């Protein structure tokens, strides 16, 4: 079941998935229909720990269970996604950040270790991020897998 996010619900969403720290990106899909900004969509699938799911008896899953989370960003205003040897885009070592700025959602997949603001992606001098999506709407869906 998909759930729409609001500026107010973002902190609880991030807390539920432990800020996606050490989450693993297993897929990114981009749809950019011409002439229809509202339907421009980027979906990111991430394997992450879910506080609402009990873990099993394995050493790495005692507290919380792993889930596949699909984050859908709709009405894309801008994005920057790339992968290179110096900047891999699979393990979210610093987690991810999600916030709102000027009426848009900002999803930062490479927030870095320092203090973060959704406005920082546009500050070239101090921004760490090389991976972000800015959109009008944001929703998420929790799936049981498949895990890669």
Coordinates of C-alpha atoms in Angstrom, one line a residue:
X1 CA 0.0 0.0 0.0
X2 CA 1.4 3.4 -1.0
X3 CA 1.5 6.2 1.5
X4 CA 1.9 9.8 0.6
X5 CA 4.4 11.8 2.6
X6 CA 3.9 15.4 3.9
X7 CA 6.4 17.7 5.4
X8 CA 5.1 16.8 8.8
X9 CA 5.3 13.0 8.2
X10 CA 8.9 12.9 6.9
X11 CA 10.6 12.7 10.4
X12 CA 8.5 9.7 11.4
X13 CA 9.2 8.0 8.0
X14 CA 12.9 8.5 8.4
X15 CA 12.8 7.3 12.0
X16 CA 10.9 4.1 11.0
X17 CA 13.7 3.1 8.6
X18 CA 16.6 4.3 10.9
X19 CA 17.4 7.1 8.4
X20 CA 18.1 4.4 5.8
X21 CA 21.7 4.2 7.2
X22 CA 23.6 1.4 5.4
X23 CA 20.5 0.8 3.2
X24 CA 21.2 -0.8 -0.1
X25 CA 19.8 0.7 -3.3
X26 CA 18.6 -2.1 -5.6
X27 CA 16.9 -0.1 -8.3
X28 CA 16.2 3.3 -9.7
X29 CA 13.7 3.9 -12.5
X30 CA 13.1 7.2 -14.3
X31 CA 10.1 8.1 -16.4
X32 CA 10.2 11.5 -18.2
X33 CA 7.2 11.9 -20.4
X34 CA 7.5 14.9 -22.7
X35 CA 5.3 17.9 -21.9
X36 CA 3.9 16.4 -18.7
X37 CA 5.9 17.5 -15.7
X38 CA 3.3 16.1 -13.3
X39 CA 4.0 12.6 -14.6
X40 CA 7.8 12.8 -14.4
X41 CA 8.7 10.2 -11.9
X42 CA 11.8 8.7 -10.2
X43 CA 11.4 5.6 -8.1
X44 CA 14.2 4.4 -5.8
X45 CA 14.1 0.9 -4.3
X46 CA 16.1 0.5 -1.1
X47 CA 16.6 -2.5 1.2
X48 CA 16.4 -1.0 4.7
X49 CA 15.9 -2.0 8.4
X50 CA 12.2 -1.4 9.5
X51 CA 11.6 -0.6 13.1
X52 CA 8.1 -2.0 12.8
X53 CA 9.2 -5.4 11.7
X54 CA 10.8 -7.8 14.2
X55 CA 14.1 -9.3 13.2
X56 CA 15.0 -13.0 13.0
X57 CA 17.7 -14.9 14.8
X58 CA 20.5 -14.0 12.4
X59 CA 23.3 -11.9 13.9
X60 CA 22.6 -8.9 11.7
X61 CA 18.8 -8.9 12.2
X62 CA 18.1 -9.3 15.9
X63 CA 16.4 -5.9 16.4
X64 CA 14.6 -5.1 13.2
X65 CA 13.7 -6.9 10.0
X66 CA 14.8 -5.9 6.5
X67 CA 12.2 -4.6 4.0
X68 CA 12.3 -3.3 0.5
X69 CA 11.1 0.3 0.4
X70 CA 10.1 2.0 -2.8
X71 CA 10.2 5.8 -2.6
X72 CA 8.4 7.5 -5.5
X73 CA 9.2 11.1 -6.3
X74 CA 6.5 12.6 -8.7
X75 CA 6.4 15.9 -10.5
X76 CA 10.1 16.0 -10.8
X77 CA 11.6 19.5 -10.8
X78 CA 15.2 18.5 -11.0
X79 CA 17.5 15.6 -10.3
X80 CA 21.1 14.6 -10.3
X81 CA 22.0 10.9 -10.2
X82 CA 25.2 9.4 -11.3
X83 CA 27.6 6.6 -10.3
X84 CA 31.3 6.4 -10.6
X85 CA 34.1 4.6 -8.9
X86 CA 34.8 7.5 -6.5
X87 CA 31.1 8.0 -5.9
X88 CA 29.3 4.6 -5.8
X89 CA 25.5 4.7 -5.4
X90 CA 24.6 1.4 -3.8
X91 CA 25.2 1.5 -0.1
X92 CA 23.8 4.5 1.7
X93 CA 26.7 4.7 4.2
X94 CA 25.4 8.0 5.6
X95 CA 21.7 7.0 5.1
X96 CA 19.5 9.4 3.1
X97 CA 17.9 12.7 3.9
X98 CA 14.4 13.8 2.9
X99 CA 13.0 17.3 3.6
X100 CA 11.0 20.1 2.1
X101 CA 12.1 23.4 0.7
X102 CA 10.1 26.1 -1.1
X103 CA 7.2 23.7 -1.6
X104 CA 9.3 20.8 -3.0
X105 CA 10.5 17.5 -1.5
X106 CA 14.2 17.0 -1.6
X107 CA 15.5 13.5 -1.5
X108 CA 19.3 13.4 -0.9
X109 CA 20.9 10.0 -1.4
X110 CA 24.4 11.3 -0.6
X111 CA 23.9 13.7 2.3
X112 CA 27.4 13.3 3.8
X113 CA 28.2 13.2 7.5
X114 CA 27.6 16.9 8.4
X115 CA 24.5 18.9 9.3
X116 CA 22.0 18.9 6.4
X117 CA 19.4 21.2 5.0
X118 CA 17.2 20.6 1.9
X119 CA 18.6 23.9 0.5
X120 CA 22.2 22.6 0.7
X121 CA 22.0 20.8 -2.7
X122 CA 22.1 24.2 -4.4
X123 CA 25.1 25.5 -2.4
X124 CA 28.0 24.3 -4.6
X125 CA 30.6 25.5 -2.1
X126 CA 29.3 23.4 0.9
X127 CA 27.1 20.7 -0.6
X128 CA 28.3 17.2 -0.3
X129 CA 25.5 15.7 -2.3
X130 CA 26.0 14.4 -5.8
X131 CA 22.8 12.4 -5.8
X132 CA 19.4 14.0 -5.3
X133 CA 15.9 14.4 -6.6
X134 CA 13.6 17.4 -6.2
X135 CA 9.9 16.8 -6.7
X136 CA 6.4 18.1 -6.0
X137 CA 5.1 14.9 -4.4
X138 CA 6.6 12.0 -2.5
X139 CA 5.2 8.6 -1.5
X140 CA 6.5 5.3 -0.3
X141 CA 5.6 1.6 -0.4
X142 CA 7.0 -1.2 1.8
X143 CA 7.4 -4.6 0.1
X144 CA 8.7 -7.9 1.4
X145 CA 11.2 -8.3 -1.4
X146 CA 12.7 -9.4 -3.6
X147 CA 16.0 -8.8 -2.0
X148 CA 19.1 -8.7 -4.2

